[in-house]
Structures are given as structure tokens and as C-alpha cells.
XYZ file of C-alpha atoms in Angstrom:
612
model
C 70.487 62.422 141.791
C 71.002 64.757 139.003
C 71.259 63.673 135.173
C 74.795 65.414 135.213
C 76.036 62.918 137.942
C 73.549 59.950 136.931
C 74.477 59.915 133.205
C 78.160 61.505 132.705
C 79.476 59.310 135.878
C 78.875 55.453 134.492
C 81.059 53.840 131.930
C 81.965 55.393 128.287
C 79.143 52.873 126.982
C 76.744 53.422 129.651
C 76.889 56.986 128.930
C 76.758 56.962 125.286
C 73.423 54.433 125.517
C 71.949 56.815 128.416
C 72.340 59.688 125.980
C 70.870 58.357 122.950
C 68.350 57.324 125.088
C 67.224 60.389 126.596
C 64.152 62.149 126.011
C 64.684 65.375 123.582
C 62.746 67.185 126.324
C 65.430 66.773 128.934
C 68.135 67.799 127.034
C 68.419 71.521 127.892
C 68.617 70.810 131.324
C 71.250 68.308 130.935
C 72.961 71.169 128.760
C 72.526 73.720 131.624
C 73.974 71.068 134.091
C 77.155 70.782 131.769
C 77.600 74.081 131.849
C 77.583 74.261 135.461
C 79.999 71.984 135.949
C 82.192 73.503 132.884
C 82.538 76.663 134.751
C 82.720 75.493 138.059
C 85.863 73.211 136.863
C 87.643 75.627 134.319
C 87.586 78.990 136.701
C 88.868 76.672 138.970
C 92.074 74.797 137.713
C 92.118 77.522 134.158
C 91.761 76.550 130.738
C 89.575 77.014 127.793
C 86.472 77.989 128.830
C 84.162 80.145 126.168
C 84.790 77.707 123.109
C 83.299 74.835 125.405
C 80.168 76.671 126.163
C 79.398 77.451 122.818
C 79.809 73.619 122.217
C 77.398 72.165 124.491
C 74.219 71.102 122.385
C 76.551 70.316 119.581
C 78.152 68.132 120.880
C 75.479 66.731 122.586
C 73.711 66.107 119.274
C 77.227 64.649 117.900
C 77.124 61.959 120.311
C 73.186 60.981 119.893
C 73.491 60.689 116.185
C 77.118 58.962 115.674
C 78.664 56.480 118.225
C 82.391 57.239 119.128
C 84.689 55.449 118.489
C 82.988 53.446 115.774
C 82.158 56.343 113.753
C 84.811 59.069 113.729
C 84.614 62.486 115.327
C 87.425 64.564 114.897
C 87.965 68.042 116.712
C 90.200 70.170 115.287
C 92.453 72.385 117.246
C 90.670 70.609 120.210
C 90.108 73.275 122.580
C 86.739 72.903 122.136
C 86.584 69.052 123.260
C 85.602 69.650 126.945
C 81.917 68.507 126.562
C 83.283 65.662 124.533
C 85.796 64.541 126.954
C 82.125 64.958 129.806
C 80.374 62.319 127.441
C 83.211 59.792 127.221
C 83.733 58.826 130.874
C 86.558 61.770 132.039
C 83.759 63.590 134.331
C 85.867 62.618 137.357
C 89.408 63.715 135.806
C 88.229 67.186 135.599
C 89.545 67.781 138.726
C 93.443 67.663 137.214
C 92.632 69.768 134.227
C 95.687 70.875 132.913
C 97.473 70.131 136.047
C 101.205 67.930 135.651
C 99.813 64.287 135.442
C 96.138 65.169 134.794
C 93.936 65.485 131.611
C 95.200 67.419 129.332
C 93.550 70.602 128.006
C 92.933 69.303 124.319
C 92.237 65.835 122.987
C 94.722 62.598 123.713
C 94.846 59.634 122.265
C 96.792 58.193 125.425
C 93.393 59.347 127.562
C 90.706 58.067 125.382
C 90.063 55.448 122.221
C 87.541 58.398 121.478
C 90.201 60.848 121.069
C 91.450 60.557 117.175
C 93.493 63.714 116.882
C 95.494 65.339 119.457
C 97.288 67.888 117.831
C 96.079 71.295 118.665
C 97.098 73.108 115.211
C 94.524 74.451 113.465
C 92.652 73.997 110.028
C 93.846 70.238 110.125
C 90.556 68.110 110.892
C 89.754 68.214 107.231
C 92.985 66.417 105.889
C 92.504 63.840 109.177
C 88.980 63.225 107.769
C 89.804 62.706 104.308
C 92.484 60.345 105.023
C 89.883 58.542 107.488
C 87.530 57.983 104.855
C 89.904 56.553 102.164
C 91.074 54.272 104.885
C 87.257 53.351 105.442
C 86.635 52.964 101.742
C 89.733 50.800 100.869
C 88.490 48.496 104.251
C 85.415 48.176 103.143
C 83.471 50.024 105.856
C 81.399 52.467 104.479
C 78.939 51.895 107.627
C 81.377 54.124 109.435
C 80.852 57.758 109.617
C 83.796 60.387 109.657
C 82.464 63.651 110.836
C 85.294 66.591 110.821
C 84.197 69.578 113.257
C 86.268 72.922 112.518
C 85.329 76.690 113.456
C 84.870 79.306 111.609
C 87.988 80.729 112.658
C 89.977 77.287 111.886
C 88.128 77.184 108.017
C 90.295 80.367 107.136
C 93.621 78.083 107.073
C 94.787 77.256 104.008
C 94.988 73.756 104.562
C 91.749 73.769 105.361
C 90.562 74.653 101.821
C 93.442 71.991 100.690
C 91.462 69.359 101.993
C 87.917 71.000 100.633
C 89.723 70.851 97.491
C 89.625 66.945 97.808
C 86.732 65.990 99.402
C 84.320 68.133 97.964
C 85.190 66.017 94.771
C 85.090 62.883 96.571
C 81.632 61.774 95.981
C 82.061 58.278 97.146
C 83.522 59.288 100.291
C 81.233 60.437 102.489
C 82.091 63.119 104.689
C 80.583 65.420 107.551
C 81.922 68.293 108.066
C 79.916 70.365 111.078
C 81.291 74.209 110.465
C 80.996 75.561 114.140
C 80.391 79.003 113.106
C 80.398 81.673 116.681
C 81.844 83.993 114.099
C 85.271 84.046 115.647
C 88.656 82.392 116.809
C 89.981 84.690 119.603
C 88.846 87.665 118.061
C 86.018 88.037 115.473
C 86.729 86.048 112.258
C 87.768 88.438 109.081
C 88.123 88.275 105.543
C 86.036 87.100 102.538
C 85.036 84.110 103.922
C 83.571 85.377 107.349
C 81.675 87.577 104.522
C 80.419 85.137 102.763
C 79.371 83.023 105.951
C 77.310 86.191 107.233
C 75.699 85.909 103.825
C 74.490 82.267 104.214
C 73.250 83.094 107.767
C 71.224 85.988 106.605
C 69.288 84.250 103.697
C 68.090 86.030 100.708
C 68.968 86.092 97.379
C 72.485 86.509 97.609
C 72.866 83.106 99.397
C 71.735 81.248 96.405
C 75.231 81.426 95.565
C 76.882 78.784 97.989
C 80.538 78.257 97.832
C 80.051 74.867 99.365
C 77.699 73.760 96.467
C 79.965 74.873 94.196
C 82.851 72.743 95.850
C 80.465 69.598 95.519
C 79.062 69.340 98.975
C 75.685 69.439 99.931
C 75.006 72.107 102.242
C 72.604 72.163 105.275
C 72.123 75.269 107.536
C 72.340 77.592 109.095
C 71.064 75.439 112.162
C 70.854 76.744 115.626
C 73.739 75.075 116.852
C 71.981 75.440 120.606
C 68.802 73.264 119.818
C 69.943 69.563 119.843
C 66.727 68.461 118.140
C 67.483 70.727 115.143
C 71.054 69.437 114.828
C 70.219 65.945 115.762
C 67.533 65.819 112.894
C 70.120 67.756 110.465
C 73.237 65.516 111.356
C 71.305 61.812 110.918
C 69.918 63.684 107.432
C 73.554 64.523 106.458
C 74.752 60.935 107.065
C 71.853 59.050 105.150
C 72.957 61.020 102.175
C 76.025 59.396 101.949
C 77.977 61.936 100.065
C 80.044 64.507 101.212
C 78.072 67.625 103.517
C 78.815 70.244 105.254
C 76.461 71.364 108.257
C 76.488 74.739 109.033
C 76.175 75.340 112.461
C 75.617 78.859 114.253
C 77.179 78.734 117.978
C 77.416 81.772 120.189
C 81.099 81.372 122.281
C 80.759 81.531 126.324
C 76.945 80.438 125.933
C 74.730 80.545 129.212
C 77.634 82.248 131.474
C 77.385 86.369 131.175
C 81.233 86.702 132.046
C 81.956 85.117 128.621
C 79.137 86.380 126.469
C 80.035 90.036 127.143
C 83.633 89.784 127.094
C 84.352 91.590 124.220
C 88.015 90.795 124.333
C 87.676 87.029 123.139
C 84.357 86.058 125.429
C 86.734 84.578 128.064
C 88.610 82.050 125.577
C 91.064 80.903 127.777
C 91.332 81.637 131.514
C 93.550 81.114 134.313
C 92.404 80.966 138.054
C 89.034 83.131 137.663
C 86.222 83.423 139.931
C 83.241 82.084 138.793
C 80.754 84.910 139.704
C 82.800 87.615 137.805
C 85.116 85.263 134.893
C 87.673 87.708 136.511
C 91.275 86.398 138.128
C 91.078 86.215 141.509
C 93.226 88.866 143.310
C 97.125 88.163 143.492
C 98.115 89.007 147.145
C 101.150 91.148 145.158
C 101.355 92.792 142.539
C 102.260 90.340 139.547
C 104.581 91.608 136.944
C 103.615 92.050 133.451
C 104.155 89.469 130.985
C 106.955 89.543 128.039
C 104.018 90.162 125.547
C 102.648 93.096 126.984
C 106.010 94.433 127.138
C 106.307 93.856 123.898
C 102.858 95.552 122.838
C 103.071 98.303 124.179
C 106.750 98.985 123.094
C 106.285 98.102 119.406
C 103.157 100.933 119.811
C 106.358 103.332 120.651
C 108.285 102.141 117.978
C 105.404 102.623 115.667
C 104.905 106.023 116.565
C 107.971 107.501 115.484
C 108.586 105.222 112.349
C 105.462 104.739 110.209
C 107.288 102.566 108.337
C 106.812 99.663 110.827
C 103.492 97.522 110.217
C 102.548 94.501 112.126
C 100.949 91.124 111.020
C 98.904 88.223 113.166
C 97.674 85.161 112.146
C 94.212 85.942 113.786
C 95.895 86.339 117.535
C 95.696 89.960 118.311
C 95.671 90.460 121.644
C 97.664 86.899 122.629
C 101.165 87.925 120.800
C 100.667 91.673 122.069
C 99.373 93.413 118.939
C 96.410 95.296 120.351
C 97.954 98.730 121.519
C 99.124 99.246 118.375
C 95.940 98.053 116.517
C 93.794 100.559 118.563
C 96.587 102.980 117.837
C 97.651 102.238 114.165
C 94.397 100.199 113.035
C 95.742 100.752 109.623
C 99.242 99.374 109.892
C 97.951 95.894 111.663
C 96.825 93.377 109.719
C 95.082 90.324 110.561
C 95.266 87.611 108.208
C 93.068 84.724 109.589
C 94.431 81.820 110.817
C 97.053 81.082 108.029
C 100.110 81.593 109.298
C 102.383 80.797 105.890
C 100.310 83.596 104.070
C 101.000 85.746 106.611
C 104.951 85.664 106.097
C 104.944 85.596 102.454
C 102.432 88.626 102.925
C 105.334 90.076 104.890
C 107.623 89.746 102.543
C 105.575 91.683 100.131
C 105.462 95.004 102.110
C 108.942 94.375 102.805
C 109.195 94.763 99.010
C 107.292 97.954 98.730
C 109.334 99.842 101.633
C 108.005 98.858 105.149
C 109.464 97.027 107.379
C 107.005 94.271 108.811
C 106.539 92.802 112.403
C 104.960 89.427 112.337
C 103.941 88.456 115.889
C 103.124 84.553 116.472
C 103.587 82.073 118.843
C 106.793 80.023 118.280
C 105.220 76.429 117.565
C 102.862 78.100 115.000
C 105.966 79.336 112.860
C 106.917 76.222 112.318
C 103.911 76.115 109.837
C 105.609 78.535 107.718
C 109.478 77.302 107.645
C 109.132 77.488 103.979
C 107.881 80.901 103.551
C 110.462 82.248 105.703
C 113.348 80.160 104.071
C 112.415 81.059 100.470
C 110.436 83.646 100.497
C 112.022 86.512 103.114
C 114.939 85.036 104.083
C 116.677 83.986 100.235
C 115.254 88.102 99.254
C 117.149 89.618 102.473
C 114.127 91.105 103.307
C 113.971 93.439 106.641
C 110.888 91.551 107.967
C 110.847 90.768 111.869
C 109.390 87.747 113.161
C 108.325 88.483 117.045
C 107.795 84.531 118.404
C 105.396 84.601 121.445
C 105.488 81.772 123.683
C 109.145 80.326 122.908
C 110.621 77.392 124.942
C 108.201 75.662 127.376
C 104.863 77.060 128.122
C 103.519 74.344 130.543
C 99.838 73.687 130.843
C 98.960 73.551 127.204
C 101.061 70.573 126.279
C 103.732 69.317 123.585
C 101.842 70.601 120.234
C 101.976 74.186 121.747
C 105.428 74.086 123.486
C 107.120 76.758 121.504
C 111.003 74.515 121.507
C 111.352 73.915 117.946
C 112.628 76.836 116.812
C 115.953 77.492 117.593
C 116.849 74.420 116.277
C 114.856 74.946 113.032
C 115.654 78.302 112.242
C 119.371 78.155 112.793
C 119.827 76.727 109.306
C 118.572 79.584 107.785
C 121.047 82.274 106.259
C 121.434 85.625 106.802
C 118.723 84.829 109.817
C 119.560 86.646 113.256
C 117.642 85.133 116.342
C 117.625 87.538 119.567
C 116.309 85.972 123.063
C 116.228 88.979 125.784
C 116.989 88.119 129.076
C 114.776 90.914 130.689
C 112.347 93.751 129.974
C 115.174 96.492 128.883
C 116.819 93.776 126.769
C 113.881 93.559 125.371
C 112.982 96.857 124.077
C 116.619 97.425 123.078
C 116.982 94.768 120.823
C 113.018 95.170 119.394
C 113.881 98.517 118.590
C 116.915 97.517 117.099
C 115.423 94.690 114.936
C 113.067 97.151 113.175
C 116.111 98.930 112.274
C 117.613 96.180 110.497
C 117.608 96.356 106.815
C 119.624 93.698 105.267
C 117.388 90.599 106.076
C 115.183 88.763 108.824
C 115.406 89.098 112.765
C 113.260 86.526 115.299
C 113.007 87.570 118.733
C 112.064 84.970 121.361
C 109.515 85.480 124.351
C 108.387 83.050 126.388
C 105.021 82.843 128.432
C 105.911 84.233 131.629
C 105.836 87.073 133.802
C 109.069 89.783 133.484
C 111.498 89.440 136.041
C 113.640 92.353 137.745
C 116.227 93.600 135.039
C 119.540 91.887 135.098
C 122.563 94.590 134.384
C 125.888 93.687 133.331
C 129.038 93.813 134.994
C 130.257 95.141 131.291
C 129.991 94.669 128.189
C 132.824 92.793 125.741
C 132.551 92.637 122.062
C 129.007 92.476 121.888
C 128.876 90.270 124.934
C 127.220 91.187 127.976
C 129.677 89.944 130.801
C 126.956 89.137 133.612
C 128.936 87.567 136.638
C 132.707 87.165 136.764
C 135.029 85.619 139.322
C 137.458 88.254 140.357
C 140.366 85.637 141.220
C 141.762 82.666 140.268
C 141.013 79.954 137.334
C 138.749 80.671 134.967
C 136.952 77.093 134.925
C 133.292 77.436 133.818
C 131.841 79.891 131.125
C 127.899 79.780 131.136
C 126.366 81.067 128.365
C 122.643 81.564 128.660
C 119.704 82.632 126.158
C 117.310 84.722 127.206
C 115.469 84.533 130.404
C 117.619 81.758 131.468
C 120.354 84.478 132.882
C 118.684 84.200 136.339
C 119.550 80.268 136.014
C 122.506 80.500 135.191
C 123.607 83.242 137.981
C 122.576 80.750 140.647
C 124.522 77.955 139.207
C 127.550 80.144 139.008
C 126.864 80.770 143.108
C 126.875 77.347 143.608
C 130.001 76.750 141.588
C 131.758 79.485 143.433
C 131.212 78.000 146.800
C 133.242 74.691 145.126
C 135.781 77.416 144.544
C 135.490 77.195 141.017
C 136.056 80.562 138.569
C 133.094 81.190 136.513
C 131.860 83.609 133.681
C 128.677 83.929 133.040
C 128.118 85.513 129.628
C 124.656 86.718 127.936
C 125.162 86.856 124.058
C 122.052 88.615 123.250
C 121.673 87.938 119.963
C 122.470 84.446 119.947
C 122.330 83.200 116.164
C 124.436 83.614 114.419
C 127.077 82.558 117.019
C 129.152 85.976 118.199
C 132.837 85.549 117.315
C 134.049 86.704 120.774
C 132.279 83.747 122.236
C 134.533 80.926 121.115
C 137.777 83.111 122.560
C 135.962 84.088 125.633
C 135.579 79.412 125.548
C 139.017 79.419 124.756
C 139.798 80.821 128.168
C 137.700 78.419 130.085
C 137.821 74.235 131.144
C 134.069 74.194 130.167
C 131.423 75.841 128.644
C 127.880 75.426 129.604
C 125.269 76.804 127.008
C 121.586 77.099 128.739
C 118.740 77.306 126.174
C 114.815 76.279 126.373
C 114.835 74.952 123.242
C 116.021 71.315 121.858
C 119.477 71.058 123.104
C 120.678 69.277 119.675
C 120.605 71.624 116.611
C 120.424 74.840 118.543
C 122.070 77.447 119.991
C 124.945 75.011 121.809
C 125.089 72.614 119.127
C 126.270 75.963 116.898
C 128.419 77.371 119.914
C 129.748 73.811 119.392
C 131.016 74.362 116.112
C 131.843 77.228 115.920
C 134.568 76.154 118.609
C 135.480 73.994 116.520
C 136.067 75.736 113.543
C 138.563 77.643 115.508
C 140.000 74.895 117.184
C 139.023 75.394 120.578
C 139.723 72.231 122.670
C 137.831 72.984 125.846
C 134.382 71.052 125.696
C 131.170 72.807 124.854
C 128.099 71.023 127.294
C 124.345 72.036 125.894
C 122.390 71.834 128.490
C 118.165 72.070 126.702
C 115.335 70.018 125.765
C 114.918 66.364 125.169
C 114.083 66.094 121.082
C 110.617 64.701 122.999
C 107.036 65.293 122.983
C 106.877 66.982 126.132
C 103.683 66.902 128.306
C 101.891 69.345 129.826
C 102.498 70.764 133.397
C 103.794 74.155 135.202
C 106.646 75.897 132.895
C 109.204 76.036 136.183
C 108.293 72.231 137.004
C 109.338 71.355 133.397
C 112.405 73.795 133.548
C 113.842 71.898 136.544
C 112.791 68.380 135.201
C 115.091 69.678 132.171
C 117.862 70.341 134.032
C 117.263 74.311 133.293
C 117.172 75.924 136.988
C 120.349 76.793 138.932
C 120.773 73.213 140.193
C 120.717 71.209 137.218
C 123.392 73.640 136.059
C 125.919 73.252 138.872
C 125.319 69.409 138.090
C 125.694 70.021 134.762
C 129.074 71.528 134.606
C 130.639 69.245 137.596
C 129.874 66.808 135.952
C 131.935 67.427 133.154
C 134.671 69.102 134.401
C 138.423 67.194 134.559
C 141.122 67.702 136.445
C 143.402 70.122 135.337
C 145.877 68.293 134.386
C 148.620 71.395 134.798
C 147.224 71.792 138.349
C 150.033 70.701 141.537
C 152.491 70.434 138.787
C 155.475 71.554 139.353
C 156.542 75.115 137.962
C 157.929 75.374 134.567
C 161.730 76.211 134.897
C 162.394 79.896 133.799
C 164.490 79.894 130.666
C 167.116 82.181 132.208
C 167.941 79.481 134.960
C 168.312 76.980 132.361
């Protein structure tokens, strides 16, 4: 029997004991068995896979030196909590990684006591901790430990240095922070502090001068963040000081698996269905379509090349939200601002100011970190700045904090704002190229995370409406009104509704916010409107459809068909569609189910005033 199945298969307690317990000589080869079974599981069911095996001995050490859930560990962002979730007793659910019902891809507090924090924003571990420890010193338990583990990447968030702000003067309140420094998030870290890290790694004079001392922490490091004995013998001489510390830990991401360590890309950070031998997907049987973001890369790069006024902007995602083309094309018109994502659109705003027009590419449930800065400081200045949201609406396996739903709801109270959702590929380009023209304030277009699906044409276009399926006789009983990708949906519910001999109109608005005047006359004409959206179906695009019917005193009900306002877990992003209500059927059942008789229907004919 192998340590991997001997130790990491008993109880939480057993295994925590058996750990401790271990000689330091066997510890690499438990650390080479975990990374066995790491890849073995992740290149089988997908998920994060080169943060984990940079996190091995870590966390290894973590779990030797402080004893969960007693003493605090807190992960932030989480990805990197594999090993962690090993050592607490989940070796066996490592089969449903990710999966719809299975463990879930970052820490939960609904799988494990162990788990503190299960919100997989970054730069927030350090505010959790500080919090911890006041709640420790006001109870009286100063025998508990709060350690706070954050990358490199995570430490250039701005509330990240918030919280440094606070604990480094917090001399009674001990805290650990362990700076997991692999010198990168997905792509290598930048900026001053990445600088100034390289500095402290390299020694010398020049590292006399530690930013961390100067905060009020007492710093340890660098360690070699893949020798347990060195970080075990660090981390218990960090928490006998009892005062605040950071430990700075050097990690190399994708450890001990060559696919990772030589993927220059983002050494294999996340990964679908990959075969272990290679870290490379496993051959689709057809050829798969590209995804929205590539689309979207490599058309901004077009757009780019015949106006130089258009710069872009990540929040240190480059390749995820489609910025690389233009980056290896225009590397001096993309800028990379760390993980710090409300910088980044007041940053925007500022080269809106001197003349350029910025695109700021981020995933949709990262925005909402910056509702502020794009209230008050683009949106109140009219400034042409276009926000590009990656990942909008459900993505499925990562889970409710990545879900990219809010934002429909959230940005439609801003002025002047106009929100575009694309329903295909050409849409797409048509209405990117058409944002960057804009001049007179903000534009947000939403992607999701998903493949691009065969074009959908219109039948014609009406006052800015594109008219996408129309009943050529009869009543007109059911308008559908769809955002974005959603068209498909909503042409197979108006199928359905056809063979119940029911007129319908299905109608793709495009640019959805602010609501299109022709759309509450088009409603007029119709028993019921059906608005489709993958975002929360209260406060969005229906609830404004809604109103705006109202403000022109349309009668005919409006029915938004969206999201629960719910946490939703994690599973596939067409398994949560269809659980919403969002495919064809859910639709059809949608509008009969609000439909009414017509109550001028078998009535007799009005008499023609000549007979009278």
C-alpha cells in the first residue's frame, strides 16, 4: 500500500495526525505521489492544474505546522486548494471534480469545516485574515493561528495592500501571511512590485530595503517553497513570533509535470479534457468551433490596425479575455495592469481623456469589482471607453463566484451606458467595430464562455430591430425577444409554439440597454412578450423592457424569463441553461403559460357602421 492511498484515504483527523507524523525523509515521495494523482485526476475531468503543482510541499508544510480547522488557513482565489482539499479527507471525491453535484473546483464551506473562504476573487485572503484575527483577539484565543496564503499575482490587488495597510500595524494580532511567489497569475506577474519581489529573491544590497519591514512585518525568505523541511522550520518560526510575518515563498507553477513547466502560455493553468502524456486536449472527433473570445481577439487586432487610436486594457488576463493577437501585434497599445481590476477602468478613463479610445477586456463577474469606477469615473465624464465582458451569463464548471450574471442587472442603472449582447460571430464583429466608434460615452459587450454557433441572419431588419422569425399568417400572439446567444433558444420555442398554431415574432434587439423604442410598439402588437436573457431575470434586460411598456402604456404582459437572484452552483453551462428555463422548451412553457384567451376571439363581428 502506498502512502498516497494509506495516509490521504482515512479520516480528516487520521490524516492530519499521519502527516505530522511522518518522517521529513518521506515527504518527497509522498509529494511525487500527489502529484501523480493531481494529474491523473485534473487531465481527466479538467480544472486547475499548474497552480496545484506548484503547491504541493507548501501545503504539505501548512498542514504539519498548523492544524485545520483550529488554526485558520485561508486560500485566496482558491484555485490553488487541490492539495489542501487531498489532506482533508476529499481524496475519493476527486473523481466528480467540477462535475454537476461533485466537488467543486475552489474551496466550499458546504464540503469541508476546513474550507474558510470560498469565494474565488482575488487579493481578498488578507481582509478575511485580518478580520479572523480581531475575532480571535476579542475571544480571547490568541492560541489560534490565522495564516493568509496569496500569490504573487493576487498581492498586486489593491485590496490586497488595503489589508497590509492594517495588519502590518497590528502588532498584537498576529498574522501569517505565506506570499506564494511562481512569479505569475496566468501570465508572468508585472509592475513594481513583481520588481521589487525579484529583488528580495536575488539578495544583495538592494534587498536591504524591504517593503514588508517597512509595513511592520517581519519578513522571512525567500524559502524554497519545494523543500517542506525549509518551510516547515520557517512557518513554526513565524508563528512563535507572535507578531505579524510574512513568509516569502518561491514556487515554480506546473512543478514535476513537463507539460506545465514548459508551457509558456500560462504553464497549463487551467485545462479541460487533456491527455496526461502531452497536457494537450484530446482530439475532438469534429472540428470544434472557435470560442466568442477568440473571435473577439483576433477582430479587435483588425480593428486596431486601421485605428491606432484603439488601446486595450486587462486586469492581468491576457490571453483568457482574447487580448493576445493584439498584444503580439500592438505590444505598445495593451496594457496589463495586474490584478486590479478598478484601476484598470479609472486607468481607462484617463486615455479616454487624452484622445484614445480604450478596450477593457474582463470577465463579467470581475467588473463587478469596479461598479464604482465605471459609474463615476467613465460613465458621469461620457467617456468613449469600451468594456468587452468575457464570460457573461453562466459559465458552468467554475461555480457561482465566477458565473458572469450580475451584470445586466447592475449596469442597467447606469446613464448614458449602452450594453450590446451578439447573438453570433458577425454580430459580433459588427457591433465591436461599432463600439470603438462610439464617442459620446461607455459601451459593454457581452460574451459568454462557449463555442460560436452557425450565424443566425434575419428575416429583416425594423428600426434597429433584427426581425429573426415571423409567422406569415394569422394572430400575432407571442413576441420573443432574446439577448445574445439565446436567439437559437428562442427560434425553437417559436417552432414549438407554431405547431400550437400560435403567431410568433421573434425579435433580436442587439443592443439591448438602453431599451430600443420600436420594441414596446412591436409588444404593443402582441398577447405576450417573452424576454430571454442569461442574466438575473429581475433588474435586467426584461425588467427594463417591462417598463418601458409601461411608460407607454402598453397593456400586453411582459414575461422575463432569466436567472434565479441565487448563488448558482457549478455544473455544464447547457445543463444550467435548461434547469433555468433558458432552452427552447422552457420557453414554449414559458409563454403558454401565460397566455389568456383572447377575449375578442369567437366573438361575434362588430356591426359595420354603414348597416347601422
Amino acid at each position: 500500500m502506498t502512502m498516497r492511498t494509506s495516509l490521504l484515504s482515512g479520516t480528516t483527523a487520521e490524516a492530519g495526525g499521519a502527516l505530522r507524523a511522518l518522517p521529513a525523509e518521506q515527504l518527497p515521495v509522498l509529494a511525487a505521489e500527489i502529484r501523480e494523482f493531481l494529474v491523473e485526476k485534473v487531465c481527466a475531468s479538467g480544472g486547475h492544474l499548474g497552480p496545484n503543482l506548484g503547491m504541493v510541499e507548501l501545503t504539505l508544510a501548512l498542514h504539519r505546522v498548523f492544524e485545520s480547522p483550529r488554526d485558520a488557513l485561508v486560500f485566496d482565489i482558491g484555485h490553488q486548494a487541490y492539495v489542501h482539499k487531498l489532506l482533508t479527507g476529499r481524496r475519493e471525491a476527486f473523481d466528480s471534480l467540477r462535475q454537476a453535484g461533485g466537488m467543486t473546483g475552489y474551496p466550499s464551506r458546504s464540503e469541508s469545516v476546513h474550507d474558510l473562504v470560498e469565494n474565488s476573487h482575488a487579493s481578498t485572503a488578507l481582509s478575511y485574515a485580518d478580520g479572523l484575527a480581531k475575532a480571535r483577539q476579542l475571544a480571547g484565543e490568541s492560541d489560534r493561528a490565522v495564516v493568509a496564503v496569496i500569490g504573487d499575482g493576487a498581492m498586486t490587488g489593491g485590496l490586497a495592500w488595503e489589508a497590509l495597510n492594517n495588519l502590518g500595524a497590528a502588532k498584537d494580532r498576529p498574522v501569517i501571511i505565506v506570499l506564494n511567489d511562481n512569479g505569475r497569475s496566468y501570465a508572468p506577474t508585472t509592475g513594481a512590485l513583481a520588481e521589487h519581489l525579484n529583488v528580495l529573491k536575488a539578495g544583495g544590497a538592494e534587498a536591504c530595503r524591504n517593503l514588508f519591514t517597512d509595513l511592520g512585518f517581519t519578513y522571512f525568505g525567500p524559502v524554497d517553497g519545494h523543500h517542506t523541511g525549509e518551510i516547515d522550520q520557517v512557518l513554526r518560526r513565524a508563528r512563535a513570533l507572535s507578531r505579524p510575518a510574512v513568509v516569502h515563498v518561491m514556487t515554480v507553477k506546473g512543478k514535476g509535470y513537463r507539460p506545465a513547466e514548459t508551457d509558456e502560455a500560462d504553464c497549463l493553468h487551467a485545462v479541460g479534457t487533456v491527455d496526461p502524456a502531452t497536457g494537450r486536449p484530446i482530439p475532438a472527433r469534429t472540428a470544434e468551433a472557435p470560442s466568442w473570445t477568440s473571435v473577439f481577439g483576433q477582430e479587435l487586432c483588425r480593428i486596431a490596425a486601421a485605428h491606432p487610436e484603439v488601446v486595450a486594457i486587462t486586469a492581468s488576463m491576457l490571453s483568457p479575455t482574447g487580448l493576445l493577437p493584439m498584444q503580439q501585434t500592438f505590444p505598445e497599445r495593451v496594457f496589463d495592469v495586474g490584478i486590479a481590476e478598478q484601476h484598470a477602468v479609472t486607468s481607462a478613463a484617463g486615455l479616454a481623456m487624452g484622445g484614445y479610445h480604450p478596450v477593457v477586456a474582463i470577465y463579467a463577474t470581475f467588473l463587478n469589482r469596479a461598479f464604482d469606477q465605471v459609474l463615476m469615473d467613465v460613465a458621469l465624464h461620457q467617456l468613449p471607453v469600451t468594456f468587452v465582458l468575457d464570460r457573461a451569463g453562466i459559465t458552468g464548471p467554475d461555480g457561482p463566484s465566477h458565473h458572469g450574471m450580475w451584470d445586466l442587472a447592475v449596469l442597467s442603472t447606469i446613464p448614458g451606458l449602452r450594453i450590446a449582447a451578439p447573438r453570433d460571430a458577425t454580430r459580433l464583429r459588427e457591433m465591436l467595430r461599432e463600439a470603438t466608434t462610439v464617442q459620446g460615452g461607455p459601451t459593454v459587450l457581452r460574451l459568454p464562455k462557449a463555442t460560436v454557433g452557425s450565424d443566425i441572419e434575419a428575416l429583416t431588419r425594423m428600426d434597429g430591430l433584427d426581425i429573426l422569425h415571423r409567422t406569415h399568417r394569422g394572430p400575432l400572439d407571442v413576441l420573443l425577444v432574446p439577448t445574445g446567444p439565446l436567439a437559437a433558444a428562442a427560434l425553437d420555442a417559436a417552432v414549438l409554439l407554431e405547431e400550437q398554431g400560435l403567431g410568433v415574432t421573434v425579435a433580436d434587439p442587439g443592443w439591448v440597454l438602453p431599451v430600443n423604442p420600436a420594441l414596446p410598439a412591436l409588444a404593443a402588437r402582441h398577447r405576450v412578450t417573452v424576454t430571454v436573457e442569461d442574466g438575473l431575470r429581475t433588474g435586467g434586460f426584461g425588467t427594463a423592457l417591462a417598463q418601458a411598456c409601461t411608460d407607454t402604456a402598453v397593456a400586453a404582459p411582459v414575461i422575463s424569463c432569466g436567472l434565479p437572484t441565487a448563488f448558482i452552483p457549478h455544473a455544464p453551462r447547457t445543463h444550467l441553461l435548461t434547469q433555468a428555463g433558458l432552452d427552447g422548451t422552457g420557453l414554449f412553457t414559458a409563454a403558454m403559460a401565460h397566455l389568456r384567451p383572447d377575449p375578442t376571439e369567437h366573438a361575434p363581428a362588430p356591426t359595420p357602421r354603414s348597416a347601422r
